[in-house]
Amino acid sequence: MTTPLQIWVEEQAKLTKPDKVYWCDGSEEEAHRLIEIGMKEESIAGTPIFRELNQKTFPNSYYHRSHPTDVARTEHLTFVCHPDKETAGPNNNWMDPDEAKEKMRGISDGCMRGKTMYVLPYMMGHPQSPYAKACVQLTDVSYVAISMRIMTRMTRDVIDKIGSREDFVKGLHSVGDFDPNKRFIMHFPEENFVWSVGSGYGGNALLGKKCFSLRIASYLGLREGWLAEHMVIMGIQDPRGDTTYITAALPSACGKTNLAMLESALPGYKVWTIGDDIAWLNIGADGRLWAINPETGFFGVAPGTSMKTNPNMMRTLKKGTFYPTLFTNTALNTDTNEPWWEGMDGAEPKNLVDWQGNKWDSSMGTKAAQPNSRFTASTSQCPALSPEFNNPKGVPISAIIFGGKRTQVKPLVVEGSSWQNSVFLGARMGSETTAAAIHQEDVVRRDPMAMLPFCGYNMADYFGHWFNIGKRLKRPPKIFSINWFRTDDKGNYIWPGFGENIRVLKWIVDRAHNKVGAKETPIGLMPHLKDLDLSGLSIKKENLEKLFGLDVKGWQREAEDIKVFFEKFGDRMPKEIWEEFYKMKAKLGGS
Ligand code: GTP
Ligand code: SPV
Ligand code: MN
């Protein structure tokens, strides 16, 4: 009997016309075979798809170089195609679904000619989790097939699980000829379908990640009563041995991976990693919020990663198991055949080539590693991986953090005073833009809940959904905002960050358990300095004022910017958001 899955695959093959169709089983043997093929295959960047790295120091690691125009997410080419434009909202690019499909059919006709179409059956979430979803992605590049095997649970069992069902999650991906003019990432939320052509880059091509687990899943969550969020999930173990689970949403390249596995600078505290990018949050029978990480891998920013900043990630990258580890667009040390990037430990190696293969040294004034160069590694290799990682139920969440990168105005930590105030606190977040997407960097943009590029529907409805979730929670988590990136008058970061961030997490955990007080301010609750362990840090008084004080003038300007953003949502915006906005504005005073 032919199944809907087989029929769907056949239809896509008819359109894209690959030479071969190959159904992956996710096995180790298969991964090796695909890497072998990739090492012989010429990629469009003029180098093989995979190149073996030093197997002694980076076991089972491979290097990949992407097309030079294809190094980050392309938000301007990403569309959410609901039948009705209003459902997509001002936060998304929209195209009519029929028109979008017509356009994509034109671009995709014969796009896999001469290539193999890989059929990737995978689960997002543990197969025994009631929240897991069965998915199939088609792709024409071994790099994507191998990446998906690291990032998801890919097995043949998924095909049996789908059986004769039609509601599996579908992804059709082709790198095409990498022509930026024929590059589109189209989402069809009503059909659980993502169609992406022209890019091999992570968030554009690994369709289980941002495309499904955030954009499509967030819309599923709206209809089914749960949340799909751009969040870290972690456990914080205190000196008594009790572990408190929290989630944290930060925009792309603003510190999630580092936070998720931080090595505590405070004695007695230990962080347990569950996820570094995506959390699915469901309301449990106990009225608490429970989180699972649908992924099984880290697709993390390489530059800045070192034994000083993120020792657990360095250990993860060098662990070497039967899962391959990939390095994409980093520089290469040609003496040792090791990957290299800015911020790595030790002196600058003598013989380096940059991410495009040109001989490089720092006197040239360019970057050796592409600023958004990344590694792909299995979570199973992380020494801080939580024993709860594979728990199908997930973990109960006691606190939620929203953050961003703000060199000015925003203090180190603020707490929402109620659920309504906290949703507003998440909605008002802004962040300076980074290299994770192609756009102008270092400009402040509003990025509610770090979801601006990932919410698959109108964000006004999204805020409403957060209010509704709050009403259903019997024991809601407390909600906080953080900012590690405030600078001093010379432009240097004031807060030491990384492992020292545990000091702020400790305060957050103490607040979650009602162990310490806080003071009311116009923007929310802020810590009494005596409750924060700042021992051993030497932060100048004027800088402490920047971290823990309230810049009233700055916040008055901030309020104006927030208002302009909120007004885009017109009448659809929940009145509770405006209520909280005007309360804050009145307390801040001024015009
Ligand atoms: P995505 O994978 O794009 O979602 O990014 P992410 O949020 O996981 O960011 P990541 O942890 O990879 O950090 C991005 C950059 O910020 C890296 O270069 C880090 O070194 C830097 N960074 C992370 N945490 C801190 C911190 O506490 N302080 C400072 N100053 N920099 C940090
Ligand atoms: C991000 O940009 O937030 C990432 C990398 O985590 S990507 O997979 O490209 O979305
Ligand atoms: Mn991310």
XYZ file of C-alpha atoms in Angstrom, residues 29-472:
444
model
C 27.360 3.821 9.103
C 25.199 5.979 6.860
C 26.645 9.200 8.308
C 30.165 7.996 7.488
C 29.106 7.081 3.984
C 27.543 10.511 3.381
C 30.625 12.261 4.744
C 32.839 10.154 2.446
C 30.668 11.196 -0.489
C 30.771 14.819 0.698
C 34.569 14.771 0.866
C 34.648 13.967 -2.844
C 31.778 16.228 -3.876
C 32.717 19.688 -5.084
C 30.540 22.320 -3.404
C 29.667 25.602 -5.072
C 32.248 27.364 -2.848
C 34.984 25.606 -4.852
C 35.947 23.283 -2.000
C 34.621 19.835 -1.111
C 31.430 19.764 0.979
C 33.383 18.143 3.825
C 37.034 18.229 4.681
C 38.447 16.046 7.432
C 39.919 17.985 10.377
C 42.654 16.870 12.787
C 41.204 13.612 14.092
C 43.472 13.543 17.163
C 42.469 16.912 18.614
C 38.985 17.174 17.048
C 37.840 13.562 16.673
C 35.145 12.891 14.072
C 35.155 16.573 13.039
C 34.697 17.961 9.552
C 35.024 21.373 7.970
C 32.493 22.945 5.641
C 32.621 26.191 3.712
C 29.391 27.724 2.471
C 28.679 29.874 -0.530
C 30.041 33.363 0.335
C 26.594 34.971 0.024
C 25.034 32.299 2.219
C 26.369 32.782 5.743
C 23.368 33.743 7.894
C 19.578 33.737 8.082
C 17.906 35.945 5.494
C 14.925 37.474 7.228
C 13.988 39.598 4.201
C 13.554 36.394 2.133
C 11.561 34.561 4.810
C 7.768 34.504 4.403
C 4.905 33.217 6.511
C 2.070 32.344 4.138
C -1.224 32.312 6.033
C -4.303 32.639 3.817
C -4.916 36.012 5.442
C -2.237 38.717 5.767
C -3.498 39.905 9.160
C -2.803 36.478 10.680
C 0.859 36.859 9.705
C 0.937 40.355 11.192
C 3.321 43.282 10.751
C 6.140 41.161 12.237
C 6.253 38.813 9.211
C 6.746 39.053 5.470
C 3.603 37.657 3.906
C 2.650 36.165 0.587
C -0.622 34.572 -0.473
C -0.108 30.773 -0.169
C -1.179 30.032 -3.770
C 1.030 32.777 -5.146
C 3.950 31.599 -2.984
C 3.588 28.011 -4.169
C 3.372 29.109 -7.793
C 6.601 31.083 -7.358
C 8.342 28.195 -5.585
C 7.227 25.668 -8.193
C 8.847 27.802 -10.875
C 12.131 28.019 -8.985
C 12.090 24.350 -7.940
C 11.324 22.754 -11.308
C 14.317 20.490 -11.955
C 16.375 22.068 -9.141
C 17.743 18.668 -8.020
C 18.813 17.529 -11.483
C 22.069 15.552 -11.290
C 21.766 15.300 -7.500
C 20.488 12.889 -4.875
C 17.343 13.717 -2.960
C 17.838 12.669 0.656
C 14.660 11.786 2.545
C 15.226 12.558 6.231
C 12.684 11.108 8.703
C 13.121 12.709 12.130
C 11.430 13.513 15.427
C 11.444 16.875 17.129
C 11.273 15.910 20.804
C 11.785 12.541 22.465
C 9.714 9.911 20.614
C 7.941 9.014 23.857
C 7.065 12.608 24.657
C 3.410 13.524 24.171
C 4.709 16.805 22.772
C 7.024 15.313 20.104
C 6.322 15.740 16.393
C 7.117 13.398 13.500
C 8.699 15.168 10.539
C 10.221 14.493 7.118
C 12.617 16.811 5.307
C 13.813 16.412 1.744
C 17.171 17.941 0.823
C 19.717 17.768 -1.977
C 22.897 18.299 0.031
C 24.802 15.920 2.313
C 25.804 18.780 4.644
C 22.152 19.334 5.533
C 21.491 15.590 5.903
C 24.430 15.208 8.315
C 23.502 18.393 10.216
C 19.918 17.179 10.661
C 21.204 13.860 11.984
C 23.099 15.765 14.689
C 20.328 18.251 15.476
C 17.339 15.853 15.525
C 16.375 12.267 16.344
C 16.609 10.739 12.881
C 15.563 7.088 12.548
C 13.547 4.821 10.269
C 11.088 4.324 13.177
C 9.689 7.740 12.352
C 8.374 6.351 9.056
C 6.434 3.652 10.951
C 5.224 6.259 13.401
C 3.861 8.351 10.537
C 2.325 5.202 8.987
C -0.712 6.191 6.955
C -1.063 9.619 8.588
C -1.114 12.750 6.494
C -0.440 15.280 9.231
C 3.333 14.778 9.474
C 5.512 17.888 9.278
C 6.863 18.433 5.770
C 10.005 20.229 4.649
C 11.243 20.575 1.082
C 14.741 21.967 0.796
C 17.080 22.532 -2.116
C 20.183 24.681 -2.325
C 19.330 25.278 -5.979
C 22.217 27.181 -7.517
C 22.630 29.439 -4.423
C 21.351 32.389 -6.459
C 20.316 35.018 -3.859
C 17.638 36.187 -6.299
C 16.015 32.772 -6.185
C 16.366 32.305 -2.434
C 13.168 31.982 -0.397
C 12.166 30.400 2.891
C 8.406 29.931 2.721
C 6.222 28.723 5.580
C 2.720 27.304 5.198
C 1.484 27.016 8.793
C -1.945 25.657 7.846
C -0.235 22.646 6.242
C 2.748 22.170 8.590
C 4.889 22.706 5.507
C 8.172 24.579 4.936
C 9.615 25.103 1.466
C 13.130 26.513 1.266
C 15.242 27.060 -1.839
C 18.606 28.680 -2.519
C 20.340 28.547 0.870
C 22.304 25.877 2.729
C 22.697 27.968 5.891
C 21.456 26.594 9.264
C 18.272 28.441 10.064
C 17.347 28.612 6.367
C 18.058 24.961 5.587
C 17.739 22.796 8.710
C 13.978 23.005 8.514
C 13.313 21.262 11.838
C 14.955 24.157 13.665
C 13.683 27.740 13.383
C 11.270 27.056 10.498
C 9.328 24.233 12.105
C 10.147 24.276 15.829
C 9.531 28.016 16.130
C 7.585 29.559 13.228
C 5.215 26.684 12.480
C 5.206 25.306 16.040
C 4.390 28.707 17.561
C 1.225 28.748 15.450
C 0.404 25.161 16.455
C 0.926 26.320 20.045
C -1.560 29.162 19.583
C -4.224 26.735 18.387
C -3.396 23.953 20.853
C -2.639 25.997 24.001
C 1.145 25.793 24.366
C 4.240 27.878 23.574
C 7.199 27.370 21.201
C 9.960 29.751 22.281
C 13.518 30.841 21.355
C 14.776 29.750 24.769
C 17.535 28.010 26.651
C 16.424 25.357 29.167
C 18.713 24.790 32.135
C 18.846 23.475 35.678
C 20.624 25.459 38.405
C 21.804 23.274 41.258
C 22.420 25.096 44.534
C 24.962 24.127 47.231
C 22.285 22.051 49.010
C 21.861 19.953 45.875
C 18.425 21.272 44.885
C 17.942 22.014 41.191
C 15.700 24.811 39.913
C 14.799 24.770 36.214
C 14.573 27.980 34.242
C 14.300 29.070 30.601
C 15.863 32.122 28.978
C 15.064 33.857 25.700
C 17.807 35.955 24.119
C 17.983 37.078 20.483
C 20.337 35.325 18.057
C 24.026 35.609 18.996
C 23.211 37.234 22.358
C 24.430 34.495 24.686
C 22.008 31.536 24.884
C 24.523 28.774 24.153
C 26.979 30.269 26.640
C 24.296 30.625 29.314
C 22.933 27.114 28.782
C 26.158 25.427 29.871
C 27.890 28.028 32.000
C 30.545 26.904 34.428
C 29.676 28.561 37.717
C 32.076 31.110 39.186
C 30.287 30.725 42.536
C 31.361 27.690 44.563
C 28.661 25.089 45.167
C 26.527 26.058 42.153
C 26.278 23.914 39.035
C 24.409 24.397 35.772
C 22.771 21.460 33.959
C 22.111 21.913 30.239
C 18.871 20.824 28.605
C 18.710 23.076 25.553
C 20.446 26.114 24.071
C 18.009 27.462 21.475
C 14.428 26.179 21.504
C 11.924 25.306 24.225
C 8.440 23.888 23.856
C 6.408 24.825 26.923
C 3.275 22.973 27.965
C 1.008 23.341 30.973
C 1.279 20.227 33.150
C -1.487 18.536 35.128
C -0.003 20.245 38.202
C -0.651 23.709 36.731
C 3.037 24.385 36.234
C 4.852 25.132 32.986
C 6.929 22.184 31.699
C 9.694 22.520 29.100
C 11.213 20.145 26.565
C 14.029 20.771 24.118
C 12.879 19.422 20.746
C 16.485 19.339 19.441
C 19.464 17.037 20.077
C 22.305 19.273 18.921
C 23.952 22.662 19.275
C 24.317 24.903 16.237
C 26.432 27.512 17.966
C 28.405 30.673 17.204
C 32.150 29.869 17.012
C 33.835 33.290 17.485
C 34.309 34.071 21.161
C 34.131 30.418 22.238
C 37.121 29.439 24.400
C 38.133 27.607 27.575
C 37.763 30.962 29.367
C 34.301 31.852 28.114
C 32.649 28.472 27.505
C 34.787 25.536 28.654
C 31.899 23.069 28.422
C 31.445 23.848 24.745
C 35.168 23.432 24.024
C 34.949 20.010 25.732
C 31.825 19.172 23.726
C 33.595 20.019 20.454
C 36.611 17.855 21.231
C 34.721 14.924 22.724
C 34.379 12.870 19.538
C 31.627 10.251 19.576
C 29.821 8.459 16.795
C 28.089 11.758 16.024
C 30.195 13.897 13.703
C 30.996 17.494 14.686
C 30.907 20.114 11.931
C 32.651 23.485 11.656
C 31.202 25.893 9.105
C 32.988 29.034 7.844
C 35.577 29.160 10.618
C 39.214 29.864 9.749
C 41.695 26.966 9.416
C 45.086 26.461 10.996
C 46.924 24.908 8.061
C 49.818 23.622 10.208
C 47.599 21.581 12.510
C 44.471 21.146 10.350
C 42.352 22.498 13.203
C 39.500 25.013 13.063
C 40.296 28.493 14.376
C 38.309 31.618 15.205
C 38.714 34.982 16.891
C 38.666 34.630 20.664
C 40.017 31.056 20.756
C 42.550 30.277 23.502
C 46.256 30.813 22.867
C 48.268 32.972 20.499
C 47.260 33.542 16.889
C 48.600 30.550 14.905
C 51.259 31.306 12.289
C 49.654 29.722 9.299
C 45.995 30.461 8.897
C 43.574 30.666 6.031
C 40.378 32.651 6.510
C 36.851 31.313 6.006
C 37.169 31.812 2.261
C 40.502 29.976 2.034
C 42.801 33.012 1.677
C 46.025 33.264 3.631
C 45.325 35.442 6.661
C 46.909 37.249 9.601
C 45.425 39.794 11.980
C 47.425 42.713 10.520
C 45.072 42.549 7.530
C 42.275 44.066 9.610
C 39.652 41.578 8.405
C 38.120 38.677 10.355
C 39.564 35.206 9.828
C 36.392 33.395 10.830
C 33.109 34.614 9.369
C 31.452 36.437 12.357
C 28.508 34.014 12.133
C 30.701 30.921 11.646
C 29.292 28.002 13.608
C 29.815 24.515 14.964
C 27.267 21.705 14.911
C 27.665 19.205 17.742
C 25.563 16.587 19.482
C 24.164 17.543 22.904
C 25.204 14.041 24.034
C 28.808 15.261 24.015
C 28.170 18.064 26.522
C 29.673 17.281 29.944
C 26.982 19.431 31.624
C 24.062 17.659 29.915
C 21.220 17.240 32.403
C 20.094 13.724 33.396
C 16.613 15.052 32.574
C 17.516 15.743 28.942
C 15.655 12.673 27.664
C 12.744 12.908 30.100
C 9.690 12.846 27.795
C 7.735 15.023 30.266
C 10.377 17.718 30.342
C 11.237 19.771 33.424
C 9.081 22.144 35.535
C 9.988 25.800 35.070
C 10.303 28.185 38.050
C 11.603 31.276 36.243
C 11.710 32.706 32.731
C 14.327 35.213 31.593
C 14.084 37.610 28.668
C 17.241 39.333 27.527
C 18.950 41.279 24.831
C 22.139 43.026 23.950
C 21.940 46.641 25.111
C 25.077 48.700 25.589
C 22.992 51.586 27.004
C 19.959 52.234 29.216
C 18.999 48.719 30.332
C 20.102 47.517 33.770
C 21.566 44.105 34.594
C 18.360 42.531 35.926
C 14.690 43.475 36.414
C 11.740 41.368 37.517
C 8.139 41.669 36.347
C 5.722 42.504 39.146
C 2.831 40.289 37.963
C 2.108 37.994 34.996
C 0.508 40.900 33.110
C 3.462 43.174 33.864
C 5.856 40.360 32.898
C 4.288 39.789 29.484
C 4.709 43.521 28.901
C 8.313 43.230 30.115
C 8.904 40.533 27.457
C 7.030 42.497 24.799
C 9.055 45.676 25.363
C 12.465 43.947 24.882
C 14.864 45.378 22.340
C 18.305 44.262 21.254
C 21.227 45.404 19.150
C 21.350 43.420 15.910
C 24.053 40.777 15.354
C 25.697 38.788 12.535
C 23.240 35.881 12.929
C 21.049 37.404 10.233
C 21.949 39.429 7.175
C 21.210 43.066 8.030
C 22.892 46.149 9.458
C 24.576 45.204 12.733
C 24.549 46.944 16.136
C 21.319 48.889 15.748
C 18.607 48.586 18.409
C 15.471 46.892 17.187
C 12.446 45.823 19.191
C 12.546 42.056 19.606
C 9.738 40.891 21.911
C 10.616 37.685 23.756
C 13.535 37.279 21.259
C 10.839 36.017 18.857
C 10.559 38.840 16.291
C 12.115 36.738 13.476
C 10.501 33.488 14.631
C 6.885 34.088 15.637
C 4.821 32.411 12.905
C 1.773 34.664 13.354
C 0.677 38.154 14.364
C 2.593 39.152 17.499
C -0.428 40.988 18.893
C -2.148 37.583 19.062
C 1.074 36.137 20.484
C 0.972 38.570 23.421
C -2.687 37.653 23.912
C -1.701 33.978 23.924
C 0.883 34.651 26.656
C -1.844 36.329 28.753
C -4.106 33.302 28.252
C -1.370 30.856 29.224
C -0.863 32.885 32.420
C -4.541 32.541 33.324
C -4.277 28.747 33.057
